[in-house]
Short mmCIF file of C-alpha atoms and ligand atoms in Angstrom, two decimals:
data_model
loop_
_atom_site.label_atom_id
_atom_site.label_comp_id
_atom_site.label_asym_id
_atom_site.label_seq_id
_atom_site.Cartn_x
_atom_site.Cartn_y
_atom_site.Cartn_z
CA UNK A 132 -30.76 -7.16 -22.53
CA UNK A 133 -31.56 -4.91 -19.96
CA UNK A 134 -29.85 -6.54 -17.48
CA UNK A 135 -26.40 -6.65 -19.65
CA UNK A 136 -27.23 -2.46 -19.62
CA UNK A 137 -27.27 -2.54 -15.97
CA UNK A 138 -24.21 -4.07 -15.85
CA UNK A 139 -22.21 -1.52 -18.31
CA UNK A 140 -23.78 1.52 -15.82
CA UNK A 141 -22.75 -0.09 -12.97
CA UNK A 142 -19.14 -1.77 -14.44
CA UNK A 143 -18.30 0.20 -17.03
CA UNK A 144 -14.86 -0.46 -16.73
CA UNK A 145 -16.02 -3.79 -17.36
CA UNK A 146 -14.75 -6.09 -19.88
CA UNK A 147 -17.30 -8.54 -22.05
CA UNK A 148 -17.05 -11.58 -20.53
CA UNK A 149 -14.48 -10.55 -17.57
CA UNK A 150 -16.43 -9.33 -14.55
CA UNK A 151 -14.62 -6.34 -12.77
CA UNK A 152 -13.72 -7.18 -9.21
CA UNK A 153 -16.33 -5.70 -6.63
CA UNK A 154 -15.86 -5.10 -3.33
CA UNK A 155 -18.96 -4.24 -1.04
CA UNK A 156 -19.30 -3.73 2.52
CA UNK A 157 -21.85 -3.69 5.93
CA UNK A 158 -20.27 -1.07 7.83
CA UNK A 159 -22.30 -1.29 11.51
CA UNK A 160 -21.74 0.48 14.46
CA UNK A 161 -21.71 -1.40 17.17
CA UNK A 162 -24.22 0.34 19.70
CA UNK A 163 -26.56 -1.63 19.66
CA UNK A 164 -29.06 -4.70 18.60
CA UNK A 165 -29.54 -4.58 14.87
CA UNK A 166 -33.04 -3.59 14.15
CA UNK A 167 -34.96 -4.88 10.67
CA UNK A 168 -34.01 -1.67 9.36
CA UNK A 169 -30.22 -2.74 9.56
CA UNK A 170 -30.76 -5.65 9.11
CA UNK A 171 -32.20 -4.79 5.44
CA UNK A 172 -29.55 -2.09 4.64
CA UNK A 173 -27.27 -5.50 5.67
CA UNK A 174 -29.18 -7.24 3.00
CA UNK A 175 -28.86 -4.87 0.19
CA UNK A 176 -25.16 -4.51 0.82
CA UNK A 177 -24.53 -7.95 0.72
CA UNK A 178 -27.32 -8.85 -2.33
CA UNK A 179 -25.13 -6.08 -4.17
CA UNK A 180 -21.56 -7.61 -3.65
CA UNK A 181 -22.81 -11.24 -4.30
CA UNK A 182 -24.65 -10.68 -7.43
CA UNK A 183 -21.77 -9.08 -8.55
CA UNK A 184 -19.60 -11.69 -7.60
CA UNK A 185 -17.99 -9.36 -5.40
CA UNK A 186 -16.30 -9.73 -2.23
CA UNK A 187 -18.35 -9.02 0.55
CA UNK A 188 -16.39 -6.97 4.27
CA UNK A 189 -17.99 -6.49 7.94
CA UNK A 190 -16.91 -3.42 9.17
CA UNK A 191 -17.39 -2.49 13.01
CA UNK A 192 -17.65 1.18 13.02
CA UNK A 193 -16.42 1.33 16.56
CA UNK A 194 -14.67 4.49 17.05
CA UNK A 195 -16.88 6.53 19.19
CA UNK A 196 -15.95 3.89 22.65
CA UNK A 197 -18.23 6.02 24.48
CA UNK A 198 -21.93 4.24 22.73
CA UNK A 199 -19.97 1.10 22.22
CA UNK A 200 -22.34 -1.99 23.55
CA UNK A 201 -19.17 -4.96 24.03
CA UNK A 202 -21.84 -7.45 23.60
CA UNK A 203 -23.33 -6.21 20.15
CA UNK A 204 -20.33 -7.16 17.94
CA UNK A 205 -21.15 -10.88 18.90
CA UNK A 206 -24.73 -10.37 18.91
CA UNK A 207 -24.57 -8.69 15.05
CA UNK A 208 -22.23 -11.23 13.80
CA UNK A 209 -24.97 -14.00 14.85
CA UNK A 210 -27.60 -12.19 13.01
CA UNK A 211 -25.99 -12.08 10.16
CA UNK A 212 -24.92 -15.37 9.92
CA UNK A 213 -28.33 -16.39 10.57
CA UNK A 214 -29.53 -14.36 7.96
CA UNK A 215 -27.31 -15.99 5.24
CA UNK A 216 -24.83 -12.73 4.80
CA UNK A 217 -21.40 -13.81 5.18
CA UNK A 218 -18.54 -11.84 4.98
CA UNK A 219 -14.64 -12.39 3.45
CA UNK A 220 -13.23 -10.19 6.02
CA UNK A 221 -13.91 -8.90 8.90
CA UNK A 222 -12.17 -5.05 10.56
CA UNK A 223 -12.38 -3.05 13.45
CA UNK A 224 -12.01 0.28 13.25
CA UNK A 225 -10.94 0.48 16.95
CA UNK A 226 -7.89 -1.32 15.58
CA UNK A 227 -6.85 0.94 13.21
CA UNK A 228 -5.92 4.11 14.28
CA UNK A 229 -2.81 4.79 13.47
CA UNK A 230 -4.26 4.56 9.99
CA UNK A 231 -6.34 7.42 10.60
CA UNK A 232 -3.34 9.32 12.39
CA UNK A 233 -1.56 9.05 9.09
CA UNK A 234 -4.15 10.37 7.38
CA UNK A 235 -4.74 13.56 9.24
CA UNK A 236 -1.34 13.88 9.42
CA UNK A 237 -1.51 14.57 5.61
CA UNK A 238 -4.40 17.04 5.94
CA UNK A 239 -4.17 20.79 6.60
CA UNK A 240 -5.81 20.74 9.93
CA UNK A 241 -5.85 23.28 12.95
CA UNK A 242 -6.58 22.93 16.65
CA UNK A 243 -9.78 24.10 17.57
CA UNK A 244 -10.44 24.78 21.33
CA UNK A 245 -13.95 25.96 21.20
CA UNK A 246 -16.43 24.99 23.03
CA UNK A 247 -19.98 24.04 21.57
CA UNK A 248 -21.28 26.89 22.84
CA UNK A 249 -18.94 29.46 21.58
CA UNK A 250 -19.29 27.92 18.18
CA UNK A 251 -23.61 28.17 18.46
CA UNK A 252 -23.05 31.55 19.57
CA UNK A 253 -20.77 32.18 16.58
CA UNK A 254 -23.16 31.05 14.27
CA UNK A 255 -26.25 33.04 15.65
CA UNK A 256 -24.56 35.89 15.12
CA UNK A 257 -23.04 35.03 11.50
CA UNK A 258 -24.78 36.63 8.74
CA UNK A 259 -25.29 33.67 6.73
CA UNK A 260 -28.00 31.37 7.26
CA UNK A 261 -27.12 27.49 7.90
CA UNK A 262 -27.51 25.43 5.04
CA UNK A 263 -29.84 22.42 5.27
CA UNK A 264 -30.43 21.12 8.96
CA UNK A 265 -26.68 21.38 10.01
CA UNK A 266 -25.51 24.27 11.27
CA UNK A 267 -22.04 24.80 9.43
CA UNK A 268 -19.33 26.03 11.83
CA UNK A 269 -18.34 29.72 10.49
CA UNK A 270 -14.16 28.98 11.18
CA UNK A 271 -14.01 30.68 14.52
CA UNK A 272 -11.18 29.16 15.35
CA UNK A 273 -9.56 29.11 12.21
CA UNK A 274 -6.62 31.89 12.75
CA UNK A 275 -6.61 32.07 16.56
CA UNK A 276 -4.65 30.66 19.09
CA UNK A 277 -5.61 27.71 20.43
CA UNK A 278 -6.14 27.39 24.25
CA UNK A 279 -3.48 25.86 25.88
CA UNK A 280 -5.13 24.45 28.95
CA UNK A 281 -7.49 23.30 26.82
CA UNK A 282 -8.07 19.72 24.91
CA UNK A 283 -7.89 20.66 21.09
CA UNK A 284 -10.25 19.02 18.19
CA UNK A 285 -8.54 19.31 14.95
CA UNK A 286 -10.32 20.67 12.04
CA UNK A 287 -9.89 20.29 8.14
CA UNK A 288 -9.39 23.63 6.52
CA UNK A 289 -11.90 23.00 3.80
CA UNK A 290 -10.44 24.06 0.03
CA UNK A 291 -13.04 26.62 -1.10
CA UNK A 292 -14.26 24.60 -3.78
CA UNK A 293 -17.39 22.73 -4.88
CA UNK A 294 -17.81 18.81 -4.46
CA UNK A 295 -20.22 16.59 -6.66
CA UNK A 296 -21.15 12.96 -5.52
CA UNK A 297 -22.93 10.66 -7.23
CA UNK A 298 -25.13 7.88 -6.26
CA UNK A 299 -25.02 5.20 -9.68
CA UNK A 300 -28.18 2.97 -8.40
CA UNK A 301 -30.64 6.12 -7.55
CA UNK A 302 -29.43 8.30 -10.56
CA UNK A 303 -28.52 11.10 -8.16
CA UNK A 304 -25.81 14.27 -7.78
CA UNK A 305 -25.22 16.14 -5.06
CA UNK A 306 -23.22 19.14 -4.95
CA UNK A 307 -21.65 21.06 -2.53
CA UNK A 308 -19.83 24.31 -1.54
CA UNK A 309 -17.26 22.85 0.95
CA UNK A 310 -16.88 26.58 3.24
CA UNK A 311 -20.75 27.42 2.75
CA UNK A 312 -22.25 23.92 3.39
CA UNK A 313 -20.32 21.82 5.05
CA UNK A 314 -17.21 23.96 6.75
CA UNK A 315 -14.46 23.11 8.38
CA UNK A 316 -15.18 19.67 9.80
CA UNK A 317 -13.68 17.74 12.96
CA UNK A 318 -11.86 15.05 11.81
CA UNK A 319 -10.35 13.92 15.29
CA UNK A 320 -12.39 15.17 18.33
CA UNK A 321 -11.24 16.94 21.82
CA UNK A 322 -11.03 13.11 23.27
CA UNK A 323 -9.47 11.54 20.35
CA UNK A 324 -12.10 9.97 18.55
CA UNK A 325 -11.49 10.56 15.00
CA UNK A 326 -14.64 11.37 13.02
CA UNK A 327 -16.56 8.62 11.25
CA UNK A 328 -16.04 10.47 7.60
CA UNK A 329 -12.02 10.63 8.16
CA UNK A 330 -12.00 6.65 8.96
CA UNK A 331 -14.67 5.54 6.36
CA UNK A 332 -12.68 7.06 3.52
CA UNK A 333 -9.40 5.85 4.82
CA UNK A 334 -10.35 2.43 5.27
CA UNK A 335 -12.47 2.43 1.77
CA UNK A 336 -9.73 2.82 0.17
CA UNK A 337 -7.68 0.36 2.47
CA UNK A 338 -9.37 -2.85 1.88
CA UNK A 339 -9.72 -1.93 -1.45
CA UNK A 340 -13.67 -1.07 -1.33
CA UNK A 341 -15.55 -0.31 -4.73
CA UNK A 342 -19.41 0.03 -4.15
CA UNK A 343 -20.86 1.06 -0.99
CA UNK A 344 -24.65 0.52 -0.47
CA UNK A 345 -25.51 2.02 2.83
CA UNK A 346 -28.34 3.83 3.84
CA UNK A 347 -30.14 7.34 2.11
CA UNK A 348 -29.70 9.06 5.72
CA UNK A 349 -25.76 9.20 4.91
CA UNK A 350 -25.95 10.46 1.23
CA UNK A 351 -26.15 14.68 2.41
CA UNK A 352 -22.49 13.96 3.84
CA UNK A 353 -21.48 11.97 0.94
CA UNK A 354 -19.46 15.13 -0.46
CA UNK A 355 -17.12 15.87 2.49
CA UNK A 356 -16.40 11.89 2.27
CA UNK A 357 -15.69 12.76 -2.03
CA UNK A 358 -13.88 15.86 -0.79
CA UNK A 359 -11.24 13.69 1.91
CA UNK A 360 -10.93 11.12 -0.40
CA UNK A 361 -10.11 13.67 -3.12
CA UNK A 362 -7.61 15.51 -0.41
CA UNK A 363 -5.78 11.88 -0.14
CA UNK A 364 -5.87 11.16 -3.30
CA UNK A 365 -7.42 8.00 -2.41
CA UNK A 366 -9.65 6.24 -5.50
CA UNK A 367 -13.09 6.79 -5.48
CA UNK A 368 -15.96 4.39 -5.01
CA UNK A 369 -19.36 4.41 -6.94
CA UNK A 370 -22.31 4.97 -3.90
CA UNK A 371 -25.96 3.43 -4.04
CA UNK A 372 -28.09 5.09 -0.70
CA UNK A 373 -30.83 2.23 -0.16
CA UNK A 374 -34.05 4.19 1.78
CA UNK A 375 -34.66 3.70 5.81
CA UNK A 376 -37.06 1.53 6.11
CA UNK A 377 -40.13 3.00 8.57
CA UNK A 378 -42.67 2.09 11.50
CA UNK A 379 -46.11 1.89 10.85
CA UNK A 380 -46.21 5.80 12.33
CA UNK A 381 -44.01 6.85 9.44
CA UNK A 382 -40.64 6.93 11.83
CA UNK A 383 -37.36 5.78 10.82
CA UNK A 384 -36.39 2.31 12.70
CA UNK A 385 -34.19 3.57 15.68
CA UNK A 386 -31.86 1.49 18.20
CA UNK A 387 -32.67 4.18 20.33
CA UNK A 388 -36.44 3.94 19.20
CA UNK A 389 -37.00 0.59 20.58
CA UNK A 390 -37.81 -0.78 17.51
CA UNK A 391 -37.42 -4.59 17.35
CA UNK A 392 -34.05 -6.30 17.03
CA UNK A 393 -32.87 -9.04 14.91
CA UNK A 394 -31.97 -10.96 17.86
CA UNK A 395 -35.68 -10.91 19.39
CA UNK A 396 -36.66 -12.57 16.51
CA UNK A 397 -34.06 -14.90 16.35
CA UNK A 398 -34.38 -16.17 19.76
CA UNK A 399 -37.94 -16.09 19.56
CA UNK A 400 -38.31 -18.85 17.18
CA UNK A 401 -39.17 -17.00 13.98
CA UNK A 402 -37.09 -18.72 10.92
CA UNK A 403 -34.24 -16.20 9.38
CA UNK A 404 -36.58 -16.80 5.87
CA UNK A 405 -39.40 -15.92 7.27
CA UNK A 406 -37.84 -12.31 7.86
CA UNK A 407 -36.25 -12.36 4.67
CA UNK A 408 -39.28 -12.15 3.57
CA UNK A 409 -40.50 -9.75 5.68
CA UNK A 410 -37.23 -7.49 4.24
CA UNK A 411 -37.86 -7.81 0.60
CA UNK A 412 -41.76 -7.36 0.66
CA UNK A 413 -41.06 -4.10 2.65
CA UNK A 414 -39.18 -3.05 -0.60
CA UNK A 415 -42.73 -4.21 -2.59
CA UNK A 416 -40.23 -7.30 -3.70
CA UNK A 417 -42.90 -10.37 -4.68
CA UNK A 418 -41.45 -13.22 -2.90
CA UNK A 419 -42.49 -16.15 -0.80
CA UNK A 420 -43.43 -16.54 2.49
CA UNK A 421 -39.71 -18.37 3.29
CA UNK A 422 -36.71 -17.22 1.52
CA UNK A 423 -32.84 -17.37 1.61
CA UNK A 424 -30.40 -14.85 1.15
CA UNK A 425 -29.36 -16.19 -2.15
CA UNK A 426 -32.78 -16.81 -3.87
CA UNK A 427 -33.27 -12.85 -3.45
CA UNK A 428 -30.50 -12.16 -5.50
CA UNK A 429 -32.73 -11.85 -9.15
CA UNK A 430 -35.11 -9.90 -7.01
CA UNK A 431 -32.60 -7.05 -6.21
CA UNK A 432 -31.20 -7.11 -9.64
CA UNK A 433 -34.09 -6.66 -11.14
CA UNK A 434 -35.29 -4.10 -8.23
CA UNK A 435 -31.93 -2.23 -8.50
CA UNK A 436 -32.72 -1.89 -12.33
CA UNK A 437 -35.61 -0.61 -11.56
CA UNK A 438 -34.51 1.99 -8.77
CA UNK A 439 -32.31 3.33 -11.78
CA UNK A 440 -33.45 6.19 -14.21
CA UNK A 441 -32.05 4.70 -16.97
CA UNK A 442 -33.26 8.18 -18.73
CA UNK A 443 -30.92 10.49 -17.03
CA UNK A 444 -27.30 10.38 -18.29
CA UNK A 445 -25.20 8.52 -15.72
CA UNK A 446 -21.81 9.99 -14.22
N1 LIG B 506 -21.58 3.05 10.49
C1 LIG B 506 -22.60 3.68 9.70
C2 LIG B 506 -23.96 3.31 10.24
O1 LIG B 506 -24.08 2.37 11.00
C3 LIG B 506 -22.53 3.30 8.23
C4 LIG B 506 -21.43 3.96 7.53
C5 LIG B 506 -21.31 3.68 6.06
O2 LIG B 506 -21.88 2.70 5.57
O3 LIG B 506 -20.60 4.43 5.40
O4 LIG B 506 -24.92 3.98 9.89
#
């Protein structure tokens, strides 16, 4: 019973006895080894599309050339695959940037020739405190000329409105003041990287994305993504932010951080069940020592269920 409730919170555009398509995805960027944290948010993402029936996308998030490691696309598909998380397609964003062109094209954007500094010094000496831990650029550039011997960013002139998201497997909202909290955002950078919350929108939409389970560190930018997809019309998705998972110190997994990759316990010899296992008791999941992929999926249905408060009216 409870279970067929799920379902109607999650689907309810659902039809008895028709499942509604779902479309998940693993969105990594490519810097790196995949740690166990990754590696989990993989798992989650992937439990979520299959026990839906769902397709299930890798997408390299590989926009920012600069941090990109050539050898960790390989090196993350053989994880996965080890792990037991396939895919039905697999992008690079790399590859689509005309996509993103288009996109921008369609936003009202401005140059912005500023440099990091001038914006810090803006904001010190802006009445307003920044929101949160972001400081929100205060539109210096927004009606001035932009410097001509200069490489321009282009910003999104925010609407002055408020943005809600919604995350359907915690229960949460999260609203936001686009000028006071967030501001006018890069979307395309000085060098020509566009910004990660331009491309994830755009390509959301693009392969036809429904859910996205990612990690709880992205959910305070979740509203300028529901604002640009909003701007582009573009459908929205339902969100479920799955927490970090943490060292024994209390400190988030980092690639940076040294913490353990995928691949050192791959090549050492441990089996891919064993650290399933690992995974799903970190989420207090009561499963044996060796598991697959696919015998996990009651665990996270029942888990996700859980994670719910089925008490709070959903939106
Ligand atoms: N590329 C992002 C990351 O590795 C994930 C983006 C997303 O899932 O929306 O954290």
């Amino acid at each position: 019973m409870e279970s067929l409730r799920r379902w109607f919170l999650l689907y309810p555009e659902g039809m008895e006895g028709t499942p509604p398509v779902v479309t998940g995805r693993f969105a990594p960027s490519p810097t790196g080894a995949m740690h166990l944290g990754n590696a989990r948010t993989a798992l989650l993402a992937w439990l979520h599309s299959r026990a839906a029936g769902g397709r299930h996308l890798l997408r390299f998030e590989d926009l920012d050339t600069g941090r990109v490691r050539p050898w960790a696309y390989d090196v993350t598909r053989r994880d996965l695959e080890w792990l037991g998380l396939d895919w039905d397609e697999e992008h690079l964003q790399s590859e689509r940037l005309e996509l993103y062109a288009h996109a921008l094209s369609r936003l009202d954007t401005y140059p912005c020739t500023c440099t990091r500094r001038e914006v810090t010094e803006a904001i010190a000496a802006s009445a307003g405190a920044p929101h949160g831990d972001e400081p929100v650029y205060p539109g210096t550039c927004r009606d001035r000329p932009a410097h001509l011997d200069r490489s321009a960013a282009r910003r999104w002139r925010v609407p002055a409105v408020t943005v809600c998201a919604h995350d359907t497997l915690r229960g949460w909202t999260l609203c936001q003041v686009l000028p006071a909290e967030v501001g006018d955002i890069v979307l395309r950078r000085n060098d020509g990287v566009y910004a990660y919350h331009l491309a994830v929108v755009v390509d959301d939409a693009a392969m036809g994305v429904t859910d996205v389970i990612r990690g709880e560190d992205l959910w305070p930018a979740t509203p300028r993504q529901v604002a640009l997809q909003d701007a582009l019309g573009l459908p929205p998705v339902r969100y479920g932010h799955v927490p970090l998972l943490h060292d024994v110190a209390g400190q988030r997994l980092a690639k940076r951080g040294g913490a353990p990759s995928v691949r050192e316990w791959r090549e050492g010899g441990t089996s891919a069940g064993t650290v399933l296992a690992l995974l799903a008791r970190s989420l207090g999941w009561d499963v044996p020592d060796d598991v697959s992929a696919a015998e996990l999926l009651p665990a996270w249905q029942a888990w996700s269920l859980h994670e719910l408060d089925l008490d709070r009216p959903q939106t």
